[in-house]
Amino acid sequence: MLARVRRGSVIQLAAIALVAAVVATAVALLIPWLPVAAGEEAERIHFVYWFTTAICIGVFAVVAAILGYSIWKFRVKPDDFSDGPPTHGHTQLEIIWTAIPAVLVTAISIVSAIVLAQNSRAGDNPLVVKVVAQQFAWTFTYPNGKTYGYLTLPEGRHTKLDLTANDVIHSFWVPELSQKQDAVPGQHTSIVVTPNRTGNFPVICTELCGLGHAAMRSHVEIMAAASFDKWVKSGGRPAGAAPGLAVFQQNGCGGCHTFKPAGSNGNVGPDLDDLKELAAKAGRGSEQDFIRESIVEPGAYIAPGFQDAMPHIYGAQIPAKQLQDLVQYLAGGS
Ligand code: CUA
């Protein structure tokens, strides 16, 4: 008799567990929780996610079954206010429900440690790109010394991103490459990425760094290795482009400013397509003088509706010739 009751309850428990597992699995699989993986490191990290999720679904199913069964079978009558029977517990059961989670958590840490170790391997000959973060833009410098405001990576090669910051702590993140790494003033941190899918993905600052944090974005273009070599040889921009455009990109101006000729759409600072009107309204000399002053000494005149948010570093950072190119470029010259 007892055996038959027990077999019955085991079947009921298993049925509830199965339903809970099916629902949890559907939630895990049918909703696209993760971005596409565009690199080997991202694929390994996704594996850890799914490994952990599978364990969680198993634990959830067992807990939901016992909880559901208990609510269903051992519920007291609505008018029963008496104390429950005193019980000591069940030592064997307690050992089991301590040991199994301990084994599972240890398994997750071992898998994570292996993935972290594999993900930090850059091989013998990585492409090294220096990444500098500053309020509110990213710059990327290649081994040939050229600097851009966006990142370009070859498919199928280990790339080591060497990160630092000029002012405050920022954090580098490309969701499709799955890793985040802080960029810290005075320190060099790094991550290794090995892209295995071509495409255009966002570069996001994921550490609150000031007024323009939300707009501190760039993009990464992952190209086939042959196209990347061509891109390096071409100097990264079409021949004949304005020299001021390169200065604009190198200093990350587009992170905060919209400027149609440069294809940028930042909105922390004034729209640079309106510079003529802004200069007239400000009444601080010729348009070119106004532009130059606004770059070198951004606090001298603040356009209505904006704050003194632009870093006061560009006067020291941009060499005279480049500054001249940039001023001309912004004033609509070449
Ligand atoms: Cu830089 Cu947030």
Short mmCIF file of C-alpha atoms and ligand atoms in Angstrom, two decimals:
data_model
loop_
_atom_site.label_atom_id
_atom_site.label_comp_id
_atom_site.label_asym_id
_atom_site.label_seq_id
_atom_site.Cartn_x
_atom_site.Cartn_y
_atom_site.Cartn_z
CA MET A 1 0.00 0.00 0.00
CA LEU A 2 2.73 2.44 1.11
CA ALA A 3 4.87 1.54 -1.89
CA ARG A 4 1.96 2.21 -4.24
CA VAL A 5 1.34 5.65 -2.65
CA ARG A 6 5.05 6.49 -2.94
CA ARG A 7 5.21 5.41 -6.55
CA GLY A 8 2.18 7.59 -7.20
CA SER A 9 3.78 10.64 -5.58
CA VAL A 10 7.04 10.12 -7.42
CA ILE A 11 5.14 10.10 -10.72
CA GLN A 12 3.27 13.29 -9.72
CA LEU A 13 6.51 14.99 -8.66
CA ALA A 14 8.18 13.99 -11.92
CA ALA A 15 5.21 15.32 -13.91
CA ILE A 16 5.40 18.74 -12.20
CA ALA A 17 9.18 18.80 -12.69
CA LEU A 18 8.77 18.02 -16.38
CA VAL A 19 6.24 20.82 -16.89
CA ALA A 20 8.49 23.30 -15.02
CA ALA A 21 11.53 22.21 -17.07
CA VAL A 22 9.66 22.51 -20.38
CA VAL A 23 8.40 26.03 -19.51
CA ALA A 24 11.86 27.18 -18.34
CA THR A 25 13.53 25.69 -21.43
CA ALA A 26 11.02 27.44 -23.70
CA VAL A 27 11.73 30.78 -21.98
CA ALA A 28 15.48 30.18 -22.37
CA LEU A 29 15.37 29.13 -26.03
CA LEU A 30 12.48 31.05 -27.58
CA ILE A 31 13.52 34.51 -26.37
CA PRO A 32 16.71 35.82 -28.02
CA TRP A 33 18.59 36.74 -24.84
CA LEU A 34 22.07 36.98 -26.33
CA PRO A 35 23.41 39.04 -29.24
CA VAL A 36 24.99 37.07 -32.09
CA ALA A 37 28.51 35.94 -31.26
CA ALA A 38 30.99 37.62 -33.62
CA GLY A 39 34.16 36.19 -32.11
CA GLU A 40 35.68 33.00 -30.70
CA GLU A 41 35.77 34.48 -27.20
CA ALA A 42 32.08 35.37 -27.43
CA GLU A 43 31.23 31.81 -28.45
CA ARG A 44 33.04 30.44 -25.41
CA ILE A 45 31.27 32.91 -23.14
CA HIS A 46 27.92 31.93 -24.67
CA PHE A 47 28.79 28.30 -23.92
CA VAL A 48 29.25 29.22 -20.23
CA TYR A 49 25.86 30.99 -20.32
CA TRP A 50 24.12 27.91 -21.72
CA PHE A 51 25.98 25.51 -19.42
CA THR A 52 24.85 27.56 -16.40
CA THR A 53 21.33 27.93 -17.79
CA ALA A 54 20.99 24.15 -18.23
CA ILE A 55 22.00 23.61 -14.60
CA CYS A 56 19.60 26.33 -13.46
CA ILE A 57 16.71 24.74 -15.37
CA GLY A 58 17.43 21.39 -13.66
CA VAL A 59 17.51 22.98 -10.18
CA PHE A 60 14.39 25.04 -10.95
CA ALA A 61 12.48 21.93 -12.07
CA VAL A 62 13.29 20.02 -8.85
CA VAL A 63 12.46 22.98 -6.57
CA ALA A 64 9.25 23.81 -8.46
CA ALA A 65 8.13 20.15 -8.30
CA ILE A 66 8.67 19.83 -4.54
CA LEU A 67 7.12 23.23 -3.86
CA GLY A 68 4.13 22.62 -6.13
CA TYR A 69 3.56 19.12 -4.75
CA SER A 70 3.76 20.37 -1.14
CA ILE A 71 1.28 23.19 -1.75
CA TRP A 72 -1.05 20.79 -3.48
CA LYS A 73 -0.88 17.84 -0.98
CA PHE A 74 0.00 19.30 2.42
CA ARG A 75 -2.09 22.44 2.43
CA VAL A 76 -3.89 22.97 5.82
CA LYS A 77 -7.63 23.52 5.96
CA PRO A 78 -8.62 27.22 6.01
CA ASP A 79 -9.86 27.00 9.64
CA ASP A 80 -6.80 25.10 10.96
CA PHE A 81 -4.75 27.45 13.15
CA SER A 82 -2.90 24.75 15.12
CA ASP A 83 0.91 24.41 15.10
CA GLY A 84 2.47 21.94 12.72
CA PRO A 85 4.07 18.74 14.09
CA PRO A 86 7.62 19.22 15.49
CA THR A 87 10.18 17.67 13.17
CA HIS A 88 13.95 17.44 13.39
CA GLY A 89 14.57 17.45 9.66
CA HIS A 90 16.32 14.78 7.63
CA THR A 91 20.12 14.65 7.86
CA GLN A 92 20.59 12.51 4.75
CA LEU A 93 18.41 14.83 2.69
CA GLU A 94 20.30 17.89 3.94
CA ILE A 95 23.64 16.34 2.98
CA ILE A 96 22.29 15.63 -0.51
CA TRP A 97 20.91 19.12 -1.09
CA THR A 98 24.16 20.67 0.08
CA ALA A 99 26.47 18.35 -1.84
CA ILE A 100 24.73 18.53 -5.24
CA PRO A 101 24.70 22.38 -5.47
CA ALA A 102 28.32 22.44 -4.25
CA VAL A 103 29.30 20.12 -7.12
CA LEU A 104 27.30 22.19 -9.66
CA VAL A 105 28.76 25.53 -8.52
CA THR A 106 32.26 24.04 -8.61
CA ALA A 107 31.59 22.78 -12.16
CA ILE A 108 30.50 26.29 -13.22
CA SER A 109 33.65 27.84 -11.74
CA ILE A 110 35.90 25.29 -13.45
CA VAL A 111 34.24 25.83 -16.85
CA SER A 112 34.44 29.65 -16.35
CA ALA A 113 38.13 29.48 -15.37
CA ILE A 114 38.95 27.42 -18.48
CA VAL A 115 37.07 29.88 -20.72
CA LEU A 116 38.75 32.91 -19.12
CA ALA A 117 42.17 31.32 -19.60
CA GLN A 118 41.42 30.48 -23.25
CA ASN A 119 39.98 33.94 -23.90
CA SER A 120 43.11 35.73 -22.70
CA ARG A 121 45.34 33.84 -25.18
CA ALA A 122 46.53 36.18 -27.92
CA GLY A 123 48.85 33.76 -29.74
CA ASP A 124 52.34 34.64 -30.99
CA ASN A 125 51.49 37.39 -33.44
CA PRO A 126 48.43 39.37 -32.42
CA LEU A 127 47.39 42.60 -34.08
CA VAL A 128 47.75 45.17 -31.29
CA VAL A 129 45.36 48.13 -31.37
CA LYS A 130 45.77 50.90 -28.80
CA VAL A 131 42.41 52.07 -27.53
CA VAL A 132 42.14 55.42 -25.76
CA ALA A 133 38.93 56.51 -24.06
CA GLN A 134 38.20 60.10 -23.17
CA GLN A 135 35.08 62.12 -22.47
CA PHE A 136 33.22 61.20 -24.73
CA ALA A 137 34.90 59.39 -27.55
CA TRP A 138 37.03 56.38 -28.44
CA THR A 139 40.19 56.48 -30.52
CA PHE A 140 41.94 53.47 -32.01
CA THR A 141 45.63 53.53 -33.01
CA TYR A 142 47.10 50.87 -35.31
CA PRO A 143 50.70 49.56 -35.46
CA ASN A 144 51.37 51.89 -38.44
CA GLY A 145 50.66 54.87 -36.17
CA LYS A 146 47.35 55.83 -37.77
CA THR A 147 44.51 56.76 -35.47
CA TYR A 148 40.78 56.52 -36.13
CA GLY A 149 37.57 57.28 -34.28
CA TYR A 150 36.21 53.84 -35.16
CA LEU A 151 37.58 50.32 -34.93
CA THR A 152 38.32 48.06 -37.88
CA LEU A 153 39.25 44.42 -37.28
CA PRO A 154 40.26 41.51 -39.50
CA GLU A 155 38.32 38.26 -39.31
CA GLY A 156 40.19 35.22 -38.03
CA ARG A 157 43.15 36.93 -36.33
CA HIS A 158 43.84 37.41 -32.64
CA THR A 159 43.68 41.12 -31.85
CA LYS A 160 44.86 42.50 -28.54
CA LEU A 161 43.11 45.71 -27.54
CA ASP A 162 45.38 47.70 -25.25
CA LEU A 163 43.11 50.06 -23.31
CA THR A 164 43.72 53.23 -21.37
CA ALA A 165 41.88 56.49 -20.61
CA ASN A 166 42.81 60.17 -20.61
CA ASP A 167 40.47 61.46 -17.92
CA VAL A 168 38.10 59.20 -15.97
CA ILE A 169 37.28 55.49 -15.96
CA HIS A 170 35.44 54.27 -19.06
CA SER A 171 34.66 50.72 -20.11
CA PHE A 172 34.97 49.14 -23.55
CA TRP A 173 32.16 46.88 -24.70
CA VAL A 174 31.09 45.35 -27.98
CA PRO A 175 28.05 43.17 -27.15
CA GLU A 176 28.72 40.86 -30.11
CA LEU A 177 32.27 40.26 -28.85
CA SER A 178 30.87 39.61 -25.34
CA GLN A 179 33.68 41.09 -23.24
CA LYS A 180 33.84 44.26 -21.18
CA GLN A 181 37.05 45.84 -19.97
CA ASP A 182 37.61 49.04 -18.00
CA ALA A 183 39.79 51.76 -19.52
CA VAL A 184 41.56 53.39 -16.56
CA PRO A 185 43.63 56.61 -16.55
CA GLY A 186 47.31 55.85 -15.95
CA GLN A 187 46.89 52.11 -16.44
CA HIS A 188 46.87 49.69 -19.34
CA THR A 189 44.29 46.93 -19.43
CA SER A 190 43.68 44.59 -22.32
CA ILE A 191 41.29 42.14 -23.90
CA VAL A 192 41.83 39.71 -26.74
CA VAL A 193 39.24 39.44 -29.49
CA THR A 194 39.27 36.96 -32.37
CA PRO A 195 36.45 37.97 -34.71
CA ASN A 196 34.89 35.16 -36.74
CA ARG A 197 31.98 36.98 -38.36
CA THR A 198 32.10 40.03 -40.60
CA GLY A 199 29.77 42.95 -39.96
CA ASN A 200 29.29 46.28 -38.27
CA PHE A 201 28.73 46.31 -34.52
CA PRO A 202 28.49 49.04 -31.86
CA VAL A 203 31.31 49.99 -29.50
CA ILE A 204 29.70 51.15 -26.27
CA CYS A 205 31.05 52.86 -23.16
CA THR A 206 29.63 50.84 -20.31
CA GLU A 207 30.94 52.83 -17.32
CA LEU A 208 29.17 56.04 -16.26
CA CYS A 209 31.76 58.67 -17.18
CA GLY A 210 29.90 62.01 -17.28
CA LEU A 211 27.32 63.96 -19.20
CA GLY A 212 28.04 62.35 -22.57
CA HIS A 213 28.32 58.76 -21.31
CA ALA A 214 25.19 57.53 -23.07
CA ALA A 215 26.44 59.01 -26.35
CA MET A 216 29.97 57.63 -26.02
CA ARG A 217 29.64 55.19 -28.86
CA SER A 218 31.64 54.20 -31.86
CA HIS A 219 31.48 51.17 -34.10
CA VAL A 220 33.61 48.22 -35.10
CA GLU A 221 33.71 46.92 -38.62
CA ILE A 222 34.92 43.35 -38.94
CA MET A 223 36.24 42.60 -42.42
CA ALA A 224 37.65 39.56 -44.19
CA ALA A 225 41.45 39.44 -43.78
CA ALA A 226 42.08 40.48 -47.42
CA SER A 227 39.78 43.51 -47.16
CA PHE A 228 41.47 44.50 -43.90
CA ASP A 229 44.89 44.50 -45.60
CA LYS A 230 43.42 46.70 -48.34
CA TRP A 231 41.93 49.01 -45.71
CA VAL A 232 45.30 49.36 -43.95
CA LYS A 233 47.04 50.15 -47.29
CA SER A 234 44.41 52.69 -48.31
CA GLY A 235 44.99 54.56 -45.04
CA GLY A 236 41.46 53.86 -43.93
CA ARG A 237 39.66 56.57 -45.84
CA PRO A 238 38.92 57.19 -49.47
CA ALA A 239 41.69 59.09 -51.28
CA GLY A 240 40.96 62.79 -51.66
CA ALA A 241 38.96 63.07 -48.42
CA ALA A 242 39.40 66.29 -46.46
CA PRO A 243 42.35 66.19 -44.04
CA GLY A 244 40.05 67.81 -41.49
CA LEU A 245 37.84 64.70 -41.56
CA ALA A 246 40.75 62.58 -40.28
CA VAL A 247 41.34 65.05 -37.42
CA PHE A 248 37.60 65.02 -36.68
CA GLN A 249 37.61 61.23 -36.47
CA GLN A 250 40.88 60.89 -34.58
CA ASN A 251 39.64 63.15 -31.82
CA GLY A 252 36.25 61.51 -31.63
CA CYS A 253 34.32 64.75 -32.27
CA GLY A 254 31.43 62.74 -33.72
CA GLY A 255 30.84 61.13 -30.32
CA CYS A 256 29.23 64.37 -29.14
CA HIS A 257 28.44 66.36 -32.29
CA THR A 258 26.27 65.84 -35.32
CA PHE A 259 28.08 66.83 -38.51
CA LYS A 260 26.58 65.60 -41.76
CA PRO A 261 29.78 65.70 -43.87
CA ALA A 262 31.41 63.34 -41.34
CA GLY A 263 28.29 61.19 -41.01
CA SER A 264 28.18 61.68 -37.24
CA ASN A 265 25.04 62.06 -35.12
CA GLY A 266 26.17 62.77 -31.53
CA ASN A 267 23.86 65.07 -29.59
CA VAL A 268 25.77 66.03 -26.43
CA GLY A 269 27.10 69.24 -28.00
CA PRO A 270 25.70 71.61 -30.62
CA ASP A 271 24.97 70.39 -34.16
CA LEU A 272 28.01 71.47 -36.19
CA ASP A 273 25.94 71.74 -39.34
CA ASP A 274 24.60 74.99 -37.80
CA LEU A 275 28.01 76.54 -37.14
CA LYS A 276 27.37 79.55 -39.36
CA GLU A 277 24.28 80.60 -37.40
CA LEU A 278 25.95 79.73 -34.08
CA ALA A 279 28.93 81.93 -34.95
CA ALA A 280 26.65 84.82 -35.94
CA LYS A 281 24.64 84.48 -32.72
CA ALA A 282 27.77 84.25 -30.55
CA GLY A 283 29.31 87.37 -32.11
CA ARG A 284 32.87 86.39 -31.26
CA GLY A 285 34.80 87.25 -34.40
CA SER A 286 34.76 85.50 -37.77
CA GLU A 287 33.28 82.03 -38.15
CA GLN A 288 36.75 80.49 -38.26
CA ASP A 289 37.86 82.41 -35.14
CA PHE A 290 34.72 81.24 -33.37
CA ILE A 291 35.32 77.61 -34.34
CA ARG A 292 38.95 77.78 -33.26
CA GLU A 293 38.08 79.33 -29.91
CA SER A 294 35.33 76.76 -29.32
CA ILE A 295 37.82 73.91 -29.80
CA VAL A 296 40.77 75.36 -27.88
CA GLU A 297 38.82 77.10 -25.15
CA PRO A 298 35.36 75.49 -25.13
CA GLY A 299 34.26 77.28 -21.94
CA ALA A 300 34.67 80.77 -23.47
CA TYR A 301 31.23 80.71 -25.04
CA ILE A 302 28.52 78.15 -24.30
CA ALA A 303 25.80 77.82 -26.94
CA PRO A 304 22.31 78.38 -25.47
CA GLY A 305 20.75 75.15 -24.21
CA PHE A 306 24.10 73.40 -23.66
CA GLN A 307 26.50 72.96 -20.75
CA ASP A 308 30.24 73.36 -20.37
CA ALA A 309 30.69 69.65 -21.08
CA MET A 310 33.41 69.64 -23.72
CA PRO A 311 36.82 68.59 -22.35
CA HIS A 312 39.33 71.46 -22.19
CA ILE A 313 42.11 69.30 -23.63
CA TYR A 314 41.98 69.80 -27.36
CA GLY A 315 44.06 72.98 -27.36
CA ALA A 316 47.00 70.96 -26.03
CA GLN A 317 46.10 67.76 -27.86
CA ILE A 318 45.66 68.88 -31.47
CA PRO A 319 48.80 70.10 -33.30
CA ALA A 320 48.54 73.52 -35.02
CA LYS A 321 48.40 72.19 -38.59
CA GLN A 322 45.71 69.64 -37.71
CA LEU A 323 43.75 72.32 -35.86
CA GLN A 324 43.84 74.48 -38.98
CA ASP A 325 42.60 71.52 -41.09
CA LEU A 326 39.81 70.86 -38.61
CA VAL A 327 38.69 74.51 -38.45
CA GLN A 328 38.57 74.70 -42.24
CA TYR A 329 36.74 71.40 -42.48
CA LEU A 330 34.10 72.52 -39.96
CA ALA A 331 33.74 75.90 -41.65
CA GLY A 332 32.76 74.06 -44.81
CA GLY A 333 36.09 74.35 -46.63
CA SER A 334 38.18 71.31 -47.52
CU1 CUA B 1 32.91 56.81 -21.26
CU2 CUA B 1 30.83 56.19 -20.22
#
